[in-house]
mmCIF file with all atom_site columns, C-alpha atoms in Angstrom:
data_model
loop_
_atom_site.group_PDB
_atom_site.id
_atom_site.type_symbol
_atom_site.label_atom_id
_atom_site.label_alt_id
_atom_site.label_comp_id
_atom_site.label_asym_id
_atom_site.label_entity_id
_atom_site.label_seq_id
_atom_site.pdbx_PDB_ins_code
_atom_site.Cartn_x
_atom_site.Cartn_y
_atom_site.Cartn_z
_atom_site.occupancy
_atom_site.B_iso_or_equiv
_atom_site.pdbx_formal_charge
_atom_site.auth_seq_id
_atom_site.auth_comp_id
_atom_site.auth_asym_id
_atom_site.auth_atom_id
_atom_site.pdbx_PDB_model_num
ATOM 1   C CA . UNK P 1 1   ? -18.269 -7.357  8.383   1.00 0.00 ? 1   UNK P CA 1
ATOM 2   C CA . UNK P 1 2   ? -21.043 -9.684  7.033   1.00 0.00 ? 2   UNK P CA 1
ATOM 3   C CA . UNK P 1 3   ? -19.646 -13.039 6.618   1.00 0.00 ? 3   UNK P CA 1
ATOM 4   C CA . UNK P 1 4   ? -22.870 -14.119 3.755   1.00 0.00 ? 4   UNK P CA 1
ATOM 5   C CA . UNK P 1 5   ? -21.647 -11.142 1.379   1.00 0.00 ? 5   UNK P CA 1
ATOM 6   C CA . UNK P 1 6   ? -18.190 -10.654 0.001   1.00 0.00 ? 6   UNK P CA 1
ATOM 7   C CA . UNK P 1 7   ? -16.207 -8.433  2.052   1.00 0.00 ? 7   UNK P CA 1
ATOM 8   C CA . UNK P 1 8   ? -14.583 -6.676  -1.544  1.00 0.00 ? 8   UNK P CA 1
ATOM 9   C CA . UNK P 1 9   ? -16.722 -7.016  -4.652  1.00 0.00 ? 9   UNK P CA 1
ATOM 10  C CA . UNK P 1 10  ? -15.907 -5.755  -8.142  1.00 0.00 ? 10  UNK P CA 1
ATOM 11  C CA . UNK P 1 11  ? -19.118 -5.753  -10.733 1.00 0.00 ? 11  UNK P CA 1
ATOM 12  C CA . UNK P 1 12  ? -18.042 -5.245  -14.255 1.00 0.00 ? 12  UNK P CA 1
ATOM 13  C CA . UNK P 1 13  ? -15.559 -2.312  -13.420 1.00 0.00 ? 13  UNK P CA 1
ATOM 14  C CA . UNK P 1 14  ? -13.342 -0.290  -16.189 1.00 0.00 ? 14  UNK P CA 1
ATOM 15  C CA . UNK P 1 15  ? -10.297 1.132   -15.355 1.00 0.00 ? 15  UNK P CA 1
ATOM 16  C CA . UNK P 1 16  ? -8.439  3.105   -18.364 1.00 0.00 ? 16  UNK P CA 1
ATOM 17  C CA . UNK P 1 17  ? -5.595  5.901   -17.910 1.00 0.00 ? 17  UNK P CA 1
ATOM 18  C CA . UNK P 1 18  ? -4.290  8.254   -20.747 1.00 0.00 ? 18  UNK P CA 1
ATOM 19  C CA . UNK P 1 19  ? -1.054  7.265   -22.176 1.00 0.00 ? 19  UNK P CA 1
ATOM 20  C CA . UNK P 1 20  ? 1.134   9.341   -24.402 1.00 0.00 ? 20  UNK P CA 1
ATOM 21  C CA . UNK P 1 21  ? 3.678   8.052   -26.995 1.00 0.00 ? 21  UNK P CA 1
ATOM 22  C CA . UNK P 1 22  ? 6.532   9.270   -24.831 1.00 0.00 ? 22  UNK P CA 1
ATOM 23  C CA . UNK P 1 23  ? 7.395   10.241  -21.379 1.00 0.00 ? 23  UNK P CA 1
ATOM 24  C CA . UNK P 1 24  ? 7.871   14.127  -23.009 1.00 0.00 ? 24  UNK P CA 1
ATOM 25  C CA . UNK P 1 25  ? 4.151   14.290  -22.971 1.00 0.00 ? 25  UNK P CA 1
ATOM 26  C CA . UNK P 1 26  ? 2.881   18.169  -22.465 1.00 0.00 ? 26  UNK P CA 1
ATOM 27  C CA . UNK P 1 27  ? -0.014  20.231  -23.722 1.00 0.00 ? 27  UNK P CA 1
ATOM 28  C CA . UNK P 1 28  ? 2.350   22.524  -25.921 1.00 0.00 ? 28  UNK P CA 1
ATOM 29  C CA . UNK P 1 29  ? 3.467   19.585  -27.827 1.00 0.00 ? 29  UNK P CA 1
ATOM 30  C CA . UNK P 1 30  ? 0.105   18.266  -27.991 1.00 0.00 ? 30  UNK P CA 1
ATOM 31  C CA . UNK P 1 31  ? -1.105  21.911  -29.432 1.00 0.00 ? 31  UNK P CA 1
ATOM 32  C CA . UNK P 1 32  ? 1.388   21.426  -32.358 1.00 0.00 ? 32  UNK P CA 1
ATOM 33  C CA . UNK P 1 33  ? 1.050   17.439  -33.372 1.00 0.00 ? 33  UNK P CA 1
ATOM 34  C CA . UNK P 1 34  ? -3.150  18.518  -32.941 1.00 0.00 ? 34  UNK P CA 1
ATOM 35  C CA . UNK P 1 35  ? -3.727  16.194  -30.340 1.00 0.00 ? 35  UNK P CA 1
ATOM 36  C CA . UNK P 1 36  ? -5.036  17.515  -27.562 1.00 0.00 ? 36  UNK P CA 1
ATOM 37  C CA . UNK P 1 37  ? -5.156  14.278  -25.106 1.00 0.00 ? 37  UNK P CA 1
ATOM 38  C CA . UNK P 1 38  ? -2.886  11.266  -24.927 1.00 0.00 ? 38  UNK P CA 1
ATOM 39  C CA . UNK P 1 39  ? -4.432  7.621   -25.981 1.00 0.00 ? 39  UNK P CA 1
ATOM 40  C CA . UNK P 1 40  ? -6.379  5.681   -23.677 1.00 0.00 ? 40  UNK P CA 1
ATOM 41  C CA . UNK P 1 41  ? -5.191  2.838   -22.501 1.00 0.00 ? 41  UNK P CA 1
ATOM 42  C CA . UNK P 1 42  ? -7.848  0.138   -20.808 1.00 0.00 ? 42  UNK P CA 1
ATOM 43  C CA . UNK P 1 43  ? -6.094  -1.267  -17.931 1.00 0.00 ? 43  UNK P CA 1
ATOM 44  C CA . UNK P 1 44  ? -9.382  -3.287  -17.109 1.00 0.00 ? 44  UNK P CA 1
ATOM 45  C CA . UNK P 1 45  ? -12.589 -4.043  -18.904 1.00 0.00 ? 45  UNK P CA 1
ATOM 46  C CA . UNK P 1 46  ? -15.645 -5.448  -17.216 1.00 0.00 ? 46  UNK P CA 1
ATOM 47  C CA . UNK P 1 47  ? -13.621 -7.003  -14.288 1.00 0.00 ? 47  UNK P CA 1
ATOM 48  C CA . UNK P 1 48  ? -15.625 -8.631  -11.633 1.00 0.00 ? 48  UNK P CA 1
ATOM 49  C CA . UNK P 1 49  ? -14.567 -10.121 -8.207  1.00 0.00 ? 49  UNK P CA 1
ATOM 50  C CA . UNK P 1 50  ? -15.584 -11.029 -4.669  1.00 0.00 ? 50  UNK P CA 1
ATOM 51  C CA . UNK P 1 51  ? -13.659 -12.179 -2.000  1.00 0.00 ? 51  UNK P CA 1
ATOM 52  C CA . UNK P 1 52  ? -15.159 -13.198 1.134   1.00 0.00 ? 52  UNK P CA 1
ATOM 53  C CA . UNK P 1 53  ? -14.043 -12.516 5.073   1.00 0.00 ? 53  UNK P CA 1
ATOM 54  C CA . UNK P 1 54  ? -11.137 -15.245 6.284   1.00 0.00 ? 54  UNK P CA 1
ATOM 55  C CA . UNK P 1 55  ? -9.770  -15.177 2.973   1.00 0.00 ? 55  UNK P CA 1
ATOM 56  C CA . UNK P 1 56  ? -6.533  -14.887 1.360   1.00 0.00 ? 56  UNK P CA 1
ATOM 57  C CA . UNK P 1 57  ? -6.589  -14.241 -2.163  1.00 0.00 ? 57  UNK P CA 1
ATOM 58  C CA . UNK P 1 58  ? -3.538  -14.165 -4.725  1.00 0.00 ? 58  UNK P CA 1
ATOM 59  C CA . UNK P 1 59  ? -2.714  -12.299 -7.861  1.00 0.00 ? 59  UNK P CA 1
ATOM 60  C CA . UNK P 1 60  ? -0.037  -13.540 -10.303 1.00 0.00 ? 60  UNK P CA 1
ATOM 61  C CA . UNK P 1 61  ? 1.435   -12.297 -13.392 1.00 0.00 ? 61  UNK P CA 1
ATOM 62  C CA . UNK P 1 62  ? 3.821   -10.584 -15.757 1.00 0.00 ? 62  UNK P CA 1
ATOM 63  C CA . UNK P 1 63  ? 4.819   -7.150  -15.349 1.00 0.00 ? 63  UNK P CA 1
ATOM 64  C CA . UNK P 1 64  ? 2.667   -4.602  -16.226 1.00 0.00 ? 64  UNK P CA 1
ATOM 65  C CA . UNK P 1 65  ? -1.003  -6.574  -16.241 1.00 0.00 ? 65  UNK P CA 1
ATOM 66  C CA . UNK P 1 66  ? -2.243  -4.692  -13.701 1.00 0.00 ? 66  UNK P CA 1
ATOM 67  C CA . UNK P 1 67  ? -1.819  -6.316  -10.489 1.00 0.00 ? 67  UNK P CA 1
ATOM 68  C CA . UNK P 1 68  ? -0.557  -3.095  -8.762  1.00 0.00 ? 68  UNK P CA 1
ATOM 69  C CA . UNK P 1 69  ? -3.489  -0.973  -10.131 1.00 0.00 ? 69  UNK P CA 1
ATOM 70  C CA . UNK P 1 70  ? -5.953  -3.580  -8.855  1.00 0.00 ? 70  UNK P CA 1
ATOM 71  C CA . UNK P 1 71  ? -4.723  -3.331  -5.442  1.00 0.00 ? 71  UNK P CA 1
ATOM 72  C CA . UNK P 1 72  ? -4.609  0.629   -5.631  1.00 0.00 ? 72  UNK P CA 1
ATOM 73  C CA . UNK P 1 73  ? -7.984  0.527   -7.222  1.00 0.00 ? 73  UNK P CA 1
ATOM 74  C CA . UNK P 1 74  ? -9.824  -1.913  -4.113  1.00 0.00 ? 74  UNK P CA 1
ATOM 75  C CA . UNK P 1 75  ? -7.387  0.826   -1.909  1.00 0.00 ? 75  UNK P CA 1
ATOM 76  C CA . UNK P 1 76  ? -9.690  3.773   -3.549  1.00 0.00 ? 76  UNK P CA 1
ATOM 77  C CA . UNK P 1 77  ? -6.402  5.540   -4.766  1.00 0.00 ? 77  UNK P CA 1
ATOM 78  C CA . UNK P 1 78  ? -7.004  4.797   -8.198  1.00 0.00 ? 78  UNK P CA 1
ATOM 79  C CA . UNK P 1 79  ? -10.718 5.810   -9.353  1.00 0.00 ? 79  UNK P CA 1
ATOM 80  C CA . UNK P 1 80  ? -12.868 3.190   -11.587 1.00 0.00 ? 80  UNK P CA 1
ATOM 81  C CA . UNK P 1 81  ? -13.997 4.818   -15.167 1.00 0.00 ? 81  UNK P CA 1
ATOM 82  C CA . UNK P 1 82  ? -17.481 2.533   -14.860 1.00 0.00 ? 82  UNK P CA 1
ATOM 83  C CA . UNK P 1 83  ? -18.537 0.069   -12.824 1.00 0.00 ? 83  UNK P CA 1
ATOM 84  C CA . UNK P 1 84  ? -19.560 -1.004  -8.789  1.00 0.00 ? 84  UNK P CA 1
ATOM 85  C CA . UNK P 1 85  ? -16.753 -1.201  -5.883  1.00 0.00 ? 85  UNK P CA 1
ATOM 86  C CA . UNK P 1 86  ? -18.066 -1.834  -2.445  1.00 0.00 ? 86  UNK P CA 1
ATOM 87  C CA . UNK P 1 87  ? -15.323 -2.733  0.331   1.00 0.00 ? 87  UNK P CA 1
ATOM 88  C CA . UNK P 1 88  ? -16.945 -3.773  3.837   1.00 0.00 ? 88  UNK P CA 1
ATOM 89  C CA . UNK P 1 89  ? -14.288 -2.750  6.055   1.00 0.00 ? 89  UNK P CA 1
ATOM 90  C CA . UNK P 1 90  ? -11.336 -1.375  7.359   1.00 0.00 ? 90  UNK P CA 1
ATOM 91  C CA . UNK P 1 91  ? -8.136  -1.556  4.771   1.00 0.00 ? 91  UNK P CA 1
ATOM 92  C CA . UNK P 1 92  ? -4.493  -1.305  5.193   1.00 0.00 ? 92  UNK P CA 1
ATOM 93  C CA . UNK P 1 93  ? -2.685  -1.158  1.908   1.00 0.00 ? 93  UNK P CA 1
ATOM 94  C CA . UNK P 1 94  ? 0.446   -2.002  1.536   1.00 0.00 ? 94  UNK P CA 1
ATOM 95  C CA . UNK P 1 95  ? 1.542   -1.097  -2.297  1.00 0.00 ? 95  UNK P CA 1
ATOM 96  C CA . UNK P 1 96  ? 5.467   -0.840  -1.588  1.00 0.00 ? 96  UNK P CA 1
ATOM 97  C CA . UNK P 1 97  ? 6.624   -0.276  1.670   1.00 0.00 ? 97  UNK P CA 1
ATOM 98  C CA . UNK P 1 98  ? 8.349   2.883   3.102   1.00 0.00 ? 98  UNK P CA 1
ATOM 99  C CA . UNK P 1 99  ? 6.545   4.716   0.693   1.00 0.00 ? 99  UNK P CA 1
ATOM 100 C CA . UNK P 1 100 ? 4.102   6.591   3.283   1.00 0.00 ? 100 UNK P CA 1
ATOM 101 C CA . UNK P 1 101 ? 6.859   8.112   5.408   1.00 0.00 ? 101 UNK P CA 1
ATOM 102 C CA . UNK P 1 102 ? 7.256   11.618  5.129   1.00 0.00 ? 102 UNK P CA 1
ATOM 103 C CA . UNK P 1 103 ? 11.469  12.169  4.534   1.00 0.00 ? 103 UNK P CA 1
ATOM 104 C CA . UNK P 1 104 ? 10.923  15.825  6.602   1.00 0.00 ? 104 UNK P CA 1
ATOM 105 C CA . UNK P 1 105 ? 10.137  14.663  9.678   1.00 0.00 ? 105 UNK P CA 1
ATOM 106 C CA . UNK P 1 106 ? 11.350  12.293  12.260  1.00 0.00 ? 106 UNK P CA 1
ATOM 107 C CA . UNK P 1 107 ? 10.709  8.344   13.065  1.00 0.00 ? 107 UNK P CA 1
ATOM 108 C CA . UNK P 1 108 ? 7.884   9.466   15.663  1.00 0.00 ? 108 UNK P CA 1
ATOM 109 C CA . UNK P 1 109 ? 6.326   12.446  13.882  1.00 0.00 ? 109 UNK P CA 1
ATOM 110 C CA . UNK P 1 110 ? 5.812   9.383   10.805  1.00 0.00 ? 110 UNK P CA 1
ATOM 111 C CA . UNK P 1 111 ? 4.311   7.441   13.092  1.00 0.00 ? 111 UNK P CA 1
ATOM 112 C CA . UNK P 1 112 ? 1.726   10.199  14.631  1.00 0.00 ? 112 UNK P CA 1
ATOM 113 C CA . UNK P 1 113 ? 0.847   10.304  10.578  1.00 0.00 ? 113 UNK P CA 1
ATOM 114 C CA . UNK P 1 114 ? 0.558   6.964   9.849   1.00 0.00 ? 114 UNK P CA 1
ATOM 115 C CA . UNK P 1 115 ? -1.360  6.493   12.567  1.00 0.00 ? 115 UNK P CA 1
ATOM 116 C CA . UNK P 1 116 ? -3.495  9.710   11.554  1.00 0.00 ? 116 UNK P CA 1
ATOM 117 C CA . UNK P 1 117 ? -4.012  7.993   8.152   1.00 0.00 ? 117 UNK P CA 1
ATOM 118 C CA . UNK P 1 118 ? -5.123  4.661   8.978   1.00 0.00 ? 118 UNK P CA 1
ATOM 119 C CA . UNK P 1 119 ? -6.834  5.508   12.072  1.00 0.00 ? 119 UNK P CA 1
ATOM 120 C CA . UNK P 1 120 ? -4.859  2.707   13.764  1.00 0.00 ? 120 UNK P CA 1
ATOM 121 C CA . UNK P 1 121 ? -5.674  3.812   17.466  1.00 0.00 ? 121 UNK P CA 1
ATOM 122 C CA . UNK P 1 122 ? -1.660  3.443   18.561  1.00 0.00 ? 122 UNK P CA 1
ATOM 123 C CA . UNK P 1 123 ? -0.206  5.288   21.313  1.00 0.00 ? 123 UNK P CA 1
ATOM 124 C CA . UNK P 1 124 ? 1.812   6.912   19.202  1.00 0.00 ? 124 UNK P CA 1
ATOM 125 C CA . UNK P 1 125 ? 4.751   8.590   21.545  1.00 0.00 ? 125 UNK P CA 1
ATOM 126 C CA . UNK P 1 126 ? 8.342   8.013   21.887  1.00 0.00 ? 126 UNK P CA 1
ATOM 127 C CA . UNK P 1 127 ? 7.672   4.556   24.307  1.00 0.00 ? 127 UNK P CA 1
ATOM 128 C CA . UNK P 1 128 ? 6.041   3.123   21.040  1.00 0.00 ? 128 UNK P CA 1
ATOM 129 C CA . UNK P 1 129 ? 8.192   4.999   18.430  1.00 0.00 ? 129 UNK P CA 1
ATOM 130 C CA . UNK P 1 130 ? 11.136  3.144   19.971  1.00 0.00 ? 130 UNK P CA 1
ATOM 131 C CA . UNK P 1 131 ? 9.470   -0.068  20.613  1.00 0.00 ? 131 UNK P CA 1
ATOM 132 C CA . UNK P 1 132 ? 8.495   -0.226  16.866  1.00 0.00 ? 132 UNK P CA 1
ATOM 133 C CA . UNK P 1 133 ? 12.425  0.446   16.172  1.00 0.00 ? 133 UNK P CA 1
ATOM 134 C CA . UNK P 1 134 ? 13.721  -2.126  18.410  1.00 0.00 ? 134 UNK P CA 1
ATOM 135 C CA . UNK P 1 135 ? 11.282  -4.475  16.921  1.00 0.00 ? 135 UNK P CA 1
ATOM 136 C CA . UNK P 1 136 ? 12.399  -3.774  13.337  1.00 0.00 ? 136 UNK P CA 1
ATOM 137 C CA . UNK P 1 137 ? 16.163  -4.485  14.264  1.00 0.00 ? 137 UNK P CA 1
ATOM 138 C CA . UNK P 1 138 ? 17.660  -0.874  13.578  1.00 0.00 ? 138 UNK P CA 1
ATOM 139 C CA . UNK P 1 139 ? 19.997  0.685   15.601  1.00 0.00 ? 139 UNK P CA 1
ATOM 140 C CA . UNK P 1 140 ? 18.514  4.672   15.742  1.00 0.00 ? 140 UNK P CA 1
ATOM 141 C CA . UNK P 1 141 ? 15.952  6.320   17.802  1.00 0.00 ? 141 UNK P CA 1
ATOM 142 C CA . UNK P 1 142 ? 12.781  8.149   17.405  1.00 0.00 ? 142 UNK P CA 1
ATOM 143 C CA . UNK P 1 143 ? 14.330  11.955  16.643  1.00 0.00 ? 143 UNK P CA 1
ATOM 144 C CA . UNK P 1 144 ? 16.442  10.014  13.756  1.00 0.00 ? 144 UNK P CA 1
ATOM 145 C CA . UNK P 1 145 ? 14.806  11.703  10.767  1.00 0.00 ? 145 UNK P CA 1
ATOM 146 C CA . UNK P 1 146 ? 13.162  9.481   7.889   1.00 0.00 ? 146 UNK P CA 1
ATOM 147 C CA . UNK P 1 147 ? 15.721  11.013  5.095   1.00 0.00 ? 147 UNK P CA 1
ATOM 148 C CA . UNK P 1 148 ? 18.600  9.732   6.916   1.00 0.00 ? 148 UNK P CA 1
ATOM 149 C CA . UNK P 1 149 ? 17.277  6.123   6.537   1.00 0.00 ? 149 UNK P CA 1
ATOM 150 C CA . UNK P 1 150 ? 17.862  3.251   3.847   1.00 0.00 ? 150 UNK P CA 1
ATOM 151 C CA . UNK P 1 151 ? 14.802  1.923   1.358   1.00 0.00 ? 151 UNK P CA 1
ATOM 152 C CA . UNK P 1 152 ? 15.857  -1.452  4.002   1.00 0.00 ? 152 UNK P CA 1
ATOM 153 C CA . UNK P 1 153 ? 15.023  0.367   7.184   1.00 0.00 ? 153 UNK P CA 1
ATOM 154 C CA . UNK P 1 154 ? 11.965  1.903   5.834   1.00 0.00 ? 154 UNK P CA 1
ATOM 155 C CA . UNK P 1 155 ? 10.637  -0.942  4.678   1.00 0.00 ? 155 UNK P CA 1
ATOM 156 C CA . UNK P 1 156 ? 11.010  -2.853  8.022   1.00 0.00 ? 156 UNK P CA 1
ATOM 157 C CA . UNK P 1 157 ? 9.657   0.049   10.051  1.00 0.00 ? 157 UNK P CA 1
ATOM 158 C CA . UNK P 1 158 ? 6.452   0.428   7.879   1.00 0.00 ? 158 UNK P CA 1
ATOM 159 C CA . UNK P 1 159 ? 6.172   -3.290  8.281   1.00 0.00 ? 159 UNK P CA 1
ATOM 160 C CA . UNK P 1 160 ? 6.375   -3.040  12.238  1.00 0.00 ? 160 UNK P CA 1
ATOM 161 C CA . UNK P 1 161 ? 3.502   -0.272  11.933  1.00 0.00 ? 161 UNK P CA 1
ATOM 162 C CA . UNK P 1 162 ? 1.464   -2.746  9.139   1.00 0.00 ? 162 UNK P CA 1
ATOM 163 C CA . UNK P 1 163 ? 1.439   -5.978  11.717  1.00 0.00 ? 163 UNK P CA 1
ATOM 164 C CA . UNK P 1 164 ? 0.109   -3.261  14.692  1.00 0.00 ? 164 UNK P CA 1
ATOM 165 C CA . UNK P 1 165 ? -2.607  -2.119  12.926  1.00 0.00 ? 165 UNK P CA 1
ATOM 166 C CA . UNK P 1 166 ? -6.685  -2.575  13.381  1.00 0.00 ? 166 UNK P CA 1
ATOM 167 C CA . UNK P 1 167 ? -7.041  -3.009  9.695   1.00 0.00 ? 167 UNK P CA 1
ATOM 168 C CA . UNK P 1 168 ? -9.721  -5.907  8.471   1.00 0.00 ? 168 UNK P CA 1
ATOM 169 C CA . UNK P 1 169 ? -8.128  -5.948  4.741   1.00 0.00 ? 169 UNK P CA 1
ATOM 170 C CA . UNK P 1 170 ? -4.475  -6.102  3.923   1.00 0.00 ? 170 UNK P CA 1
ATOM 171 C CA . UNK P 1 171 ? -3.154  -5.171  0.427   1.00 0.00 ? 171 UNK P CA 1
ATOM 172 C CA . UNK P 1 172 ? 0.158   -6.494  -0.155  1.00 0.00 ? 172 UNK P CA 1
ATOM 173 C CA . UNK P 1 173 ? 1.630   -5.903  -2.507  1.00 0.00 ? 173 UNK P CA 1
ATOM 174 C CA . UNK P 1 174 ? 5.436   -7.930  -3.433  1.00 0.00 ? 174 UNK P CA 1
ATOM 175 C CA . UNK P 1 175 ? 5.908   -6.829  0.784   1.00 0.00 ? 175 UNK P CA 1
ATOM 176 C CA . UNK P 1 176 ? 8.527   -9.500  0.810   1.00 0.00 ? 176 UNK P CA 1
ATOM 177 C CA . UNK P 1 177 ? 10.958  -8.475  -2.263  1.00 0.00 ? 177 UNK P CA 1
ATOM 178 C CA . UNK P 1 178 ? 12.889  -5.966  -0.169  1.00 0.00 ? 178 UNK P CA 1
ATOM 179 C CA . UNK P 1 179 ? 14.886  -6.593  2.769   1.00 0.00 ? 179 UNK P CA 1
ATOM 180 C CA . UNK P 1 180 ? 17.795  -8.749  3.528   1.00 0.00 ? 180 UNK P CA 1
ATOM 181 C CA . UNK P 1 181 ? 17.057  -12.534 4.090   1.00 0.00 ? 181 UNK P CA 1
ATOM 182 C CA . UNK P 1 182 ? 16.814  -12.165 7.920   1.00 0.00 ? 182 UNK P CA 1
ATOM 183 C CA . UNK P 1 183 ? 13.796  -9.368  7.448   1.00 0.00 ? 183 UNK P CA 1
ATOM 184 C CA . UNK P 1 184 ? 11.882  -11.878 4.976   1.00 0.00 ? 184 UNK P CA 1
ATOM 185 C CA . UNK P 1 185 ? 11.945  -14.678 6.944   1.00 0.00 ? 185 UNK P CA 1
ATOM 186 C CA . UNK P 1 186 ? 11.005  -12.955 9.994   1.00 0.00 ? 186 UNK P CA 1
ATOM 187 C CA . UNK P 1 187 ? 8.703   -10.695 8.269   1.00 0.00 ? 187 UNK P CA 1
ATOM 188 C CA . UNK P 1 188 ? 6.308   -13.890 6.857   1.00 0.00 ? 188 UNK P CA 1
ATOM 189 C CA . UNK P 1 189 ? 6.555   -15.311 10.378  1.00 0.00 ? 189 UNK P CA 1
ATOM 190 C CA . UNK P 1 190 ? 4.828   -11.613 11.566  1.00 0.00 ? 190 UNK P CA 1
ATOM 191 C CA . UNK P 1 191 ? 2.742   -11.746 8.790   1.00 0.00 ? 191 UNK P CA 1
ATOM 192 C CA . UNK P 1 192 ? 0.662   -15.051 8.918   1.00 0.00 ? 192 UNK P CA 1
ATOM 193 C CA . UNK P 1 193 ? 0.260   -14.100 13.047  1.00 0.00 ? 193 UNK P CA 1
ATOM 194 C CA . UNK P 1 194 ? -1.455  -11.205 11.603  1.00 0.00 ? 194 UNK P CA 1
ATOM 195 C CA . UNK P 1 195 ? -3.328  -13.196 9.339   1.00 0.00 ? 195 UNK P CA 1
ATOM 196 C CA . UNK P 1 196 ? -4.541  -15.738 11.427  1.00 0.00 ? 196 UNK P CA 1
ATOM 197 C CA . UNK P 1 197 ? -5.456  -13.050 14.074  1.00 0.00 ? 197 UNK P CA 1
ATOM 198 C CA . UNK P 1 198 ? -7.480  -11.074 11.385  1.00 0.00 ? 198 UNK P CA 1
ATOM 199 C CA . UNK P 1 199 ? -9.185  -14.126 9.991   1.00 0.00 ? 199 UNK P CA 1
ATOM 200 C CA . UNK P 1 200 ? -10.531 -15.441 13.480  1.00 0.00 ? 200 UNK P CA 1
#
């Protein structure tokens, strides 16, 4: 990554999504009140941002400004309406934690996807699968299927996969509102290692 240009820049991007007047929303009703789409609703308008390499950036505010949709939109989940998005580098998003884990298959078949997904380079066999589940504190093994597991144990294994990872860019997103008070503390430990290992 160059260190003179940002390493995430946003020029004058527009992000909008359709929004119907209820949750009920289908073409058949929308046939009979004669409207045939939902409103638009502009999420963004003409947003610009750069953020540089070694830096850590924060987004505050209320519920429902868009914070989320930001991160998913820098993540390339979420597609711009107009605008220029350039990200120089490898990202890791983390927009709610447990999330990525398939509930069909076991603790090391996740991991062989995750790993798959991110291109993370792990080693990713039963040695590592129960390394990453001693590290995260639970009590199972690696043939211990994903459905059988609490949002809490999810959420600490993805985190023990997040802090392994090659990634250049994390995307956090509210990481630290699950978990008991032993996983936060010990998670923000974890986390500024990885931070200060990333930004040197």
């Amino acid at each position: 990554m160059s260190i003179a240009n940002p390493v995430i820049s946003l020029k004058n991007i527009n992000v909008s999504f359709y929004q119907s007047e209820s949750d009920n929303f289908s073409f058949k009703k929308s046939l009979m009140k004669g409207k045939f789409l939902p409103k638009k609703k502009k999420i963004f308008e003409n947003l610009s941002l750069d953020v540089h390499s070694s830096t850590i950036v924060g987004i505050e505010g209320s519920n429902g400004i868009g914070k989320t949709t930001l991160l998913s939109v820098i993540a390339g989940i979420i597609p711009i309406s107009s605008g220029e998005l350039k990200v120089d580098g490898k990202v890791l998003p983390l927009l709610g934690l447990g999330h990525i884990f398939h509930n069909d298959l076991d603790i090391l078949k996740n991991i062989e996807l995750w790993n798959l997904s991110f291109d993370c380079g792990f080693k990713a066999n039963k040695d590592f699968a129960n390394e990453i589940i001693f590290s995260a504190g639970l009590k199972i093994n690696h043939k211990t299927m994903v459905r059988s597991l609490s949002s809490g144990m999810k959420s600490r294994l993805a985190f023990e996969l997040a802090m392994r990872g090659n990634e250049e860019i994390l995307l956090l997103d509210e990481v630290f509102a699950v978990g008991d008070k032993d996983f936060k503390k010990e998670s923000k430990i974890k986390m500024k290692k990885k931070l200060n290992s990333i930004s040197c």
